Tab-separated table of C-alpha atoms in Angstrom:
chain	number	residue	atom	x	y	z
A	1	UNK	CA	2.716	-28.293	4.438
A	2	UNK	CA	3.278	-25.079	6.819
A	3	UNK	CA	7.159	-25.010	5.586
A	4	UNK	CA	5.462	-24.550	2.466
A	5	UNK	CA	3.121	-22.054	3.529
A	6	UNK	CA	5.434	-19.960	5.445
A	7	UNK	CA	8.747	-20.143	4.726
A	8	UNK	CA	10.804	-20.074	1.577
A	9	UNK	CA	13.751	-22.515	1.138
A	10	UNK	CA	17.017	-21.327	0.318
A	11	UNK	CA	18.929	-24.298	-1.388
A	12	UNK	CA	22.188	-24.649	-2.962
A	13	UNK	CA	21.513	-24.260	-6.289
A	14	UNK	CA	17.963	-22.815	-6.087
A	15	UNK	CA	15.119	-21.246	-3.653
A	16	UNK	CA	12.258	-23.603	-2.987
A	17	UNK	CA	8.386	-22.400	-2.172
A	18	UNK	CA	8.797	-18.983	-3.916
A	19	UNK	CA	5.342	-18.652	-5.008
A	20	UNK	CA	2.494	-17.678	-1.767
A	21	UNK	CA	0.232	-20.605	-1.492
A	22	UNK	CA	-2.502	-19.184	0.871
A	23	UNK	CA	-5.654	-19.163	-0.906
A	24	UNK	CA	-8.520	-21.647	-1.433
A	25	UNK	CA	-8.070	-24.902	-2.973
A	26	UNK	CA	-4.537	-24.869	-2.271
A	27	UNK	CA	-4.363	-28.180	-0.232
A	28	UNK	CA	-6.830	-30.700	0.226
A	29	UNK	CA	-9.181	-30.921	3.262
A	30	UNK	CA	-7.958	-27.555	4.202
A	31	UNK	CA	-9.918	-24.244	3.836
A	32	UNK	CA	-7.496	-21.268	2.354
A	33	UNK	CA	-10.463	-18.906	2.647
A	34	UNK	CA	-9.237	-15.239	3.782
A	35	UNK	CA	-10.597	-14.868	7.250
A	36	UNK	CA	-10.458	-10.892	8.605
A	37	UNK	CA	-10.218	-11.885	11.779
A	38	UNK	CA	-7.159	-14.156	11.460
A	39	UNK	CA	-5.503	-11.303	9.597
A	40	UNK	CA	-6.118	-8.717	12.398
A	41	UNK	CA	-4.582	-11.325	14.771
A	42	UNK	CA	-1.354	-11.908	12.843
A	43	UNK	CA	-1.146	-8.265	11.625
A	44	UNK	CA	2.057	-6.729	13.340
A	45	UNK	CA	4.160	-3.320	12.862
A	46	UNK	CA	7.114	-3.179	15.489
A	47	UNK	CA	9.630	-0.231	15.440
A	48	UNK	CA	13.288	-1.783	15.063
A	49	UNK	CA	15.400	1.735	14.895
A	50	UNK	CA	14.007	5.155	14.553
A	51	UNK	CA	17.245	7.306	13.654
A	52	UNK	CA	20.616	6.609	15.054
A	53	UNK	CA	23.709	8.815	15.303
A	54	UNK	CA	25.145	7.910	12.123
A	55	UNK	CA	21.775	8.154	10.676
A	56	UNK	CA	19.265	9.976	12.368
A	57	UNK	CA	16.609	10.282	8.859
A	58	UNK	CA	16.432	6.584	8.809
A	59	UNK	CA	13.755	4.413	9.720
A	60	UNK	CA	13.873	0.301	10.114
A	61	UNK	CA	10.168	-1.725	11.086
A	62	UNK	CA	9.015	-5.054	10.664
A	63	UNK	CA	5.647	-5.595	8.905
A	64	UNK	CA	4.557	-8.861	9.860
A	65	UNK	CA	1.502	-10.833	8.682
A	66	UNK	CA	0.628	-9.137	5.287
A	67	UNK	CA	1.251	-10.619	1.586
A	68	UNK	CA	4.133	-9.077	-0.421
A	69	UNK	CA	1.697	-7.250	-2.403
A	70	UNK	CA	0.678	-4.920	0.269
A	71	UNK	CA	4.120	-4.458	1.151
A	72	UNK	CA	5.212	-3.767	-2.178
A	73	UNK	CA	2.434	-1.060	-2.741
A	74	UNK	CA	3.977	0.729	0.825
A	75	UNK	CA	7.180	0.757	-1.099
A	76	UNK	CA	6.131	2.146	-4.323
A	77	UNK	CA	3.793	4.523	-2.847
A	78	UNK	CA	6.877	5.933	-0.385
A	79	UNK	CA	9.189	5.912	-3.306
A	80	UNK	CA	6.489	7.632	-5.977
A	81	UNK	CA	3.304	8.809	-4.284
A	82	UNK	CA	4.556	11.132	-1.689
A	83	UNK	CA	4.754	14.813	-2.685
A	84	UNK	CA	7.707	16.661	-1.747
A	85	UNK	CA	9.152	20.691	-2.933
A	86	UNK	CA	11.978	20.602	-5.040
A	87	UNK	CA	13.469	22.833	-7.613
A	88	UNK	CA	11.613	23.164	-10.917
A	89	UNK	CA	12.620	26.527	-12.357
A	90	UNK	CA	15.733	28.312	-12.553
A	91	UNK	CA	16.228	31.530	-13.708
A	92	UNK	CA	20.066	32.357	-14.257
A	93	UNK	CA	20.495	36.295	-14.462
A	94	UNK	CA	24.549	35.334	-14.292
A	95	UNK	CA	26.858	32.342	-14.370
A	96	UNK	CA	30.379	32.815	-15.298
A	97	UNK	CA	31.732	29.782	-13.957
A	98	UNK	CA	32.782	26.731	-15.558
A	99	UNK	CA	29.533	24.505	-15.682
A	100	UNK	CA	26.803	25.297	-18.149
A	101	UNK	CA	23.250	26.173	-17.502
A	102	UNK	CA	21.802	22.753	-18.195
A	103	UNK	CA	24.386	21.087	-15.574
A	104	UNK	CA	24.095	23.739	-13.037
A	105	UNK	CA	19.867	23.930	-13.315
A	106	UNK	CA	20.411	19.750	-13.100
A	107	UNK	CA	22.461	20.106	-9.903
A	108	UNK	CA	19.914	22.464	-7.977
A	109	UNK	CA	17.482	20.341	-8.894
A	110	UNK	CA	18.533	17.377	-7.263
A	111	UNK	CA	19.387	19.369	-4.169
A	112	UNK	CA	16.601	18.163	-1.622
A	113	UNK	CA	14.936	20.779	0.272
A	114	UNK	CA	13.352	21.046	3.624
A	115	UNK	CA	9.909	22.497	3.143
A	116	UNK	CA	6.809	20.793	4.464
A	117	UNK	CA	4.768	19.930	1.082
A	118	UNK	CA	1.333	19.728	3.202
A	119	UNK	CA	1.695	23.843	3.374
A	120	UNK	CA	1.783	24.057	0.105
A	121	UNK	CA	-0.993	23.443	-3.155
A	122	UNK	CA	0.439	21.673	-6.656
A	123	UNK	CA	1.296	24.077	-9.132
A	124	UNK	CA	-1.043	23.260	-12.483
A	125	UNK	CA	1.369	23.896	-15.540
A	126	UNK	CA	-1.078	26.898	-16.535
A	127	UNK	CA	-1.118	28.104	-13.077
A	128	UNK	CA	0.817	31.602	-11.723
A	129	UNK	CA	3.400	31.394	-8.994
A	130	UNK	CA	1.877	32.385	-6.171
A	131	UNK	CA	2.980	32.131	-2.148
A	132	UNK	CA	0.813	28.683	-1.739
A	133	UNK	CA	2.163	26.804	-4.539
A	134	UNK	CA	5.952	28.167	-4.414
A	135	UNK	CA	8.955	28.452	-2.660
A	136	UNK	CA	11.626	31.030	-3.953
A	137	UNK	CA	15.505	30.394	-3.242
A	138	UNK	CA	18.469	32.925	-4.292
A	139	UNK	CA	22.001	32.138	-5.080
A	140	UNK	CA	24.031	34.996	-5.540
A	141	UNK	CA	27.879	34.397	-5.014
A	142	UNK	CA	31.026	35.860	-6.519
A	143	UNK	CA	34.525	34.745	-5.743
A	144	UNK	CA	37.252	37.337	-4.990
A	145	UNK	CA	40.927	36.894	-3.779
A	146	UNK	CA	41.507	36.869	-0.139
A	147	UNK	CA	44.208	39.814	0.571
A	148	UNK	CA	44.448	38.399	4.227
A	149	UNK	CA	45.359	34.759	2.863
A	150	UNK	CA	46.950	33.029	5.996
A	151	UNK	CA	49.115	31.054	3.402
A	152	UNK	CA	47.049	28.198	3.391
A	153	UNK	CA	45.886	27.691	-0.250
A	154	UNK	CA	42.422	26.864	1.012
A	155	UNK	CA	42.169	30.376	2.027
A	156	UNK	CA	43.384	32.081	-1.170
A	157	UNK	CA	40.018	32.866	-2.402
A	158	UNK	CA	37.211	34.038	-0.681
A	159	UNK	CA	33.785	31.704	-1.943
A	160	UNK	CA	35.973	29.399	-4.378
A	161	UNK	CA	33.476	26.577	-2.998
A	162	UNK	CA	29.392	27.591	-3.744
A	163	UNK	CA	27.238	25.470	-1.339
A	164	UNK	CA	23.658	25.231	-0.685
A	165	UNK	CA	24.619	26.946	2.714
A	166	UNK	CA	24.755	29.955	-0.006
A	167	UNK	CA	21.019	29.483	-1.084
A	168	UNK	CA	18.922	31.819	0.573
A	169	UNK	CA	14.818	31.890	1.149
A	170	UNK	CA	13.260	34.665	-0.418
A	171	UNK	CA	9.963	34.902	1.216
A	172	UNK	CA	6.674	35.404	-1.217
A	173	UNK	CA	3.909	37.325	-0.076
A	174	UNK	CA	2.973	36.591	3.102
A	175	UNK	CA	5.065	33.454	3.835
A	176	UNK	CA	7.378	34.756	6.130
A	177	UNK	CA	4.372	35.395	8.784
A	178	UNK	CA	3.262	31.950	8.355
A	179	UNK	CA	6.835	30.011	7.909
A	180	UNK	CA	9.545	30.150	9.749
A	181	UNK	CA	12.890	30.480	8.268
A	182	UNK	CA	14.671	27.340	9.293
A	183	UNK	CA	11.533	25.783	7.865
A	184	UNK	CA	12.441	26.399	4.169
A	185	UNK	CA	16.107	25.348	3.232
A	186	UNK	CA	18.177	22.765	1.627
A	187	UNK	CA	18.461	19.905	3.779
A	188	UNK	CA	22.017	19.931	3.800
A	189	UNK	CA	24.159	22.536	3.967
A	190	UNK	CA	27.670	21.613	2.830
A	191	UNK	CA	26.260	20.059	-0.888
A	192	UNK	CA	28.890	21.494	-3.309
A	193	UNK	CA	26.919	23.470	-6.293
A	194	UNK	CA	30.219	24.839	-8.147
A	195	UNK	CA	33.847	25.950	-7.924
A	196	UNK	CA	34.568	29.197	-8.880
A	197	UNK	CA	37.987	31.440	-9.280
A	198	UNK	CA	38.061	35.299	-8.952
A	199	UNK	CA	36.071	36.934	-10.687
A	200	UNK	CA	33.186	34.490	-11.585
A	201	UNK	CA	30.056	34.761	-9.790
A	202	UNK	CA	26.750	33.349	-9.919
A	203	UNK	CA	23.187	34.998	-9.808
A	204	UNK	CA	20.261	32.253	-9.815
A	205	UNK	CA	16.808	32.458	-8.633
A	206	UNK	CA	15.361	28.945	-8.208
A	207	UNK	CA	11.543	28.424	-8.116
A	208	UNK	CA	10.630	24.877	-6.059
A	209	UNK	CA	7.297	23.299	-6.521
A	210	UNK	CA	5.516	20.546	-5.454
A	211	UNK	CA	5.736	16.906	-6.959
A	212	UNK	CA	5.648	13.591	-6.516
A	213	UNK	CA	8.366	10.981	-7.451
A	214	UNK	CA	6.471	9.003	-10.424
A	215	UNK	CA	6.698	12.600	-12.269
A	216	UNK	CA	10.600	13.047	-11.597
A	217	UNK	CA	12.962	11.091	-9.168
A	218	UNK	CA	13.683	14.546	-7.653
A	219	UNK	CA	10.749	14.937	-5.983
A	220	UNK	CA	10.872	11.486	-3.915
A	221	UNK	CA	11.142	12.045	-0.310
A	222	UNK	CA	13.328	8.861	0.145
A	223	UNK	CA	16.861	7.648	-0.464
A	224	UNK	CA	16.178	4.255	0.001
A	225	UNK	CA	13.056	2.316	0.537
A	226	UNK	CA	13.264	-1.227	0.516
A	227	UNK	CA	12.361	-4.575	2.318
A	228	UNK	CA	13.603	-7.962	2.951
A	229	UNK	CA	12.186	-11.405	4.062
A	230	UNK	CA	13.341	-12.091	7.930
A	231	UNK	CA	15.778	-14.725	7.420
A	232	UNK	CA	15.237	-18.030	9.486
A	233	UNK	CA	18.606	-20.338	10.136
A	234	UNK	CA	17.867	-23.945	11.546
A	235	UNK	CA	20.526	-26.545	12.878
A	236	UNK	CA	19.450	-29.476	11.903
A	237	UNK	CA	21.954	-31.709	13.893
A	238	UNK	CA	24.635	-30.392	16.804
A	239	UNK	CA	27.663	-28.596	15.622
A	240	UNK	CA	30.898	-29.132	17.526
A	241	UNK	CA	34.116	-28.796	17.349
A	242	UNK	CA	36.196	-27.242	14.366
A	243	UNK	CA	33.001	-27.686	12.323
A	244	UNK	CA	31.799	-24.983	14.535
A	245	UNK	CA	33.902	-22.253	14.160
A	246	UNK	CA	33.774	-22.706	10.040
A	247	UNK	CA	29.968	-22.877	10.611
A	248	UNK	CA	30.230	-19.217	11.821
A	249	UNK	CA	32.894	-18.206	9.264
A	250	UNK	CA	30.171	-18.908	6.416
A	251	UNK	CA	28.035	-16.056	7.965
A	252	UNK	CA	28.022	-12.408	8.154
A	253	UNK	CA	30.163	-10.912	10.871
A	254	UNK	CA	28.267	-7.854	12.100
A	255	UNK	CA	29.291	-5.612	14.938
A	256	UNK	CA	26.060	-5.367	16.334
A	257	UNK	CA	26.093	-9.421	16.960
A	258	UNK	CA	27.769	-12.622	14.609
A	259	UNK	CA	24.842	-14.482	13.173
A	260	UNK	CA	26.414	-17.832	14.461
A	261	UNK	CA	27.745	-17.755	17.709
A	262	UNK	CA	30.113	-20.216	18.664
A	263	UNK	CA	30.823	-20.943	22.685
A	264	UNK	CA	32.216	-23.399	24.960
A	265	UNK	CA	29.519	-25.443	26.889
A	266	UNK	CA	29.533	-27.359	30.146
A	267	UNK	CA	30.908	-30.403	28.609
A	268	UNK	CA	34.113	-28.452	27.688
A	269	UNK	CA	33.337	-28.855	23.910
A	270	UNK	CA	32.513	-25.598	21.183
A	271	UNK	CA	29.217	-25.774	20.208
A	272	UNK	CA	27.545	-23.564	17.548
A	273	UNK	CA	24.397	-21.815	18.187
A	274	UNK	CA	22.200	-19.741	16.221
A	275	UNK	CA	22.466	-16.135	17.955
A	276	UNK	CA	21.102	-13.545	15.598
A	277	UNK	CA	19.493	-14.596	12.255
A	278	UNK	CA	18.165	-11.284	11.418
A	279	UNK	CA	22.153	-9.837	10.751
A	280	UNK	CA	22.414	-12.731	8.169
A	281	UNK	CA	22.889	-10.858	4.406
A	282	UNK	CA	21.662	-14.005	2.757
A	283	UNK	CA	24.802	-15.804	1.635
A	284	UNK	CA	24.777	-19.474	0.959
A	285	UNK	CA	28.595	-20.135	1.956
A	286	UNK	CA	27.634	-22.884	3.951
A	287	UNK	CA	26.248	-24.799	0.973
A	288	UNK	CA	29.800	-25.092	-0.738
A	289	UNK	CA	31.215	-26.952	2.021
A	290	UNK	CA	29.908	-30.671	2.037
A	291	UNK	CA	30.399	-31.358	5.710
A	292	UNK	CA	28.309	-28.518	6.874
A	293	UNK	CA	25.492	-28.233	4.093
A	294	UNK	CA	23.412	-31.085	5.565
A	295	UNK	CA	23.630	-29.683	9.251
A	296	UNK	CA	22.160	-25.939	7.978
A	297	UNK	CA	18.398	-25.403	6.793
A	298	UNK	CA	18.439	-21.470	5.589
A	299	UNK	CA	15.170	-19.852	4.978
A	300	UNK	CA	12.607	-16.902	5.001
A	301	UNK	CA	9.894	-16.344	6.812
A	302	UNK	CA	7.393	-15.403	3.526
A	303	UNK	CA	5.334	-12.669	5.609
A	304	UNK	CA	7.815	-11.336	7.772
A	305	UNK	CA	8.886	-8.087	6.462
A	306	UNK	CA	12.190	-5.870	7.278
A	307	UNK	CA	11.552	-2.528	6.000
A	308	UNK	CA	14.151	0.285	5.841
A	309	UNK	CA	12.998	4.066	4.894
A	310	UNK	CA	15.569	6.580	4.770
A	311	UNK	CA	14.709	10.318	4.391
A	312	UNK	CA	16.092	12.880	2.189
A	313	UNK	CA	15.039	15.061	4.749
A	314	UNK	CA	11.847	16.762	3.843
A	315	UNK	CA	9.930	14.848	6.331
A	316	UNK	CA	10.650	12.854	9.197
A	317	UNK	CA	10.389	8.514	7.822
A	318	UNK	CA	8.278	7.597	10.508
A	319	UNK	CA	5.558	10.646	8.796
A	320	UNK	CA	6.376	9.141	5.497
A	321	UNK	CA	5.263	5.600	6.162
A	322	UNK	CA	2.079	7.208	7.883
A	323	UNK	CA	1.420	9.508	4.798
A	324	UNK	CA	1.966	6.263	2.311
A	325	UNK	CA	-0.705	4.485	4.621
A	326	UNK	CA	-3.370	6.959	4.227
A	327	UNK	CA	-2.688	7.277	0.208
A	328	UNK	CA	-2.913	3.433	0.060
A	329	UNK	CA	-6.046	3.630	2.190
A	330	UNK	CA	-7.496	6.379	0.071
A	331	UNK	CA	-6.660	3.962	-2.952
A	332	UNK	CA	-8.593	1.407	-1.666
A	333	UNK	CA	-11.922	3.580	-0.564
A	334	UNK	CA	-11.539	4.889	-4.351
A	335	UNK	CA	-11.683	1.097	-5.607
A	336	UNK	CA	-14.267	0.207	-3.249
A	337	UNK	CA	-16.554	2.823	-4.291
A	338	UNK	CA	-15.874	1.835	-7.944
A	339	UNK	CA	-17.034	-1.722	-7.166
A	340	UNK	CA	-19.768	-0.379	-5.611
A	341	UNK	CA	-21.105	1.783	-8.522
A	342	UNK	CA	-20.566	-1.338	-10.831
A	343	UNK	CA	-23.035	-3.056	-8.479
A	344	UNK	CA	-25.614	-0.932	-8.591
A	345	UNK	CA	-25.670	-0.424	-12.089
A	346	UNK	CA	-26.037	-4.084	-12.777
């Protein structure tokens, strides 16, 4: 019964125990009522990795002791309900490049903008542009020939490649006093916007407004917000000799640690052990081998979620998770308030 409640079993041709069964009446002679104290004891959040040299804007953490509905609610809030600043209005005063105005405006809209959305108000459709709801970025670039070129074709022109580093913040009103220049700029300075040749130029003013990903994807603060269940691998019998290496070859090879470790024991015989099941990608290659399939049980822990959040750079990933939890709590408060109103009327 515990296996049915706690694990999702991956068999050769299908997956068992997919539906949750932790509710009253699911099993005879067992009270399945939800218990707040038991939930509080089992709830756990563990930070596995916060940023890295390769990806400083990523966060990996474990969320343990909740239902898939709660995990998915957090994911959806992170993707679609956290506000950010993004280019929403583009005023093209001059564009003699080969890129049409519409495509150019679209490219600018998808550039992540580093500006703390908590410092700005949401602009309504009929509101005026003010220093409290708008960030203005200017792009004015003209390509010319380089008379001092070194012979390298890349040095033949000046400003032949237009990057996000060419976009400059133009403070509105008193923004210069309450914001620093480094607080408002594109997240990455090397995003290519357009290619120019001598005589071609861009003269653009872009207005960034506050919005959410459920309105347009450009407002989403994350590149990735996903989760997966924690893998669990159990050897049903000792695996030794040639079978040990064959078993290891069936699983993911990861530089951070292989899923199955093969080592020589005290008796001199090679033996396979489960070393790092977390690195398993969910491959069921082992079930293709009749001699190995009966020796291994592949499963997932139903209430253990491995979350991966990669920020676009507007806010650090851990702040995005905290903000999403605050939004989810507010939603619950509103829902409880509506229930209280209905109960009072009845």
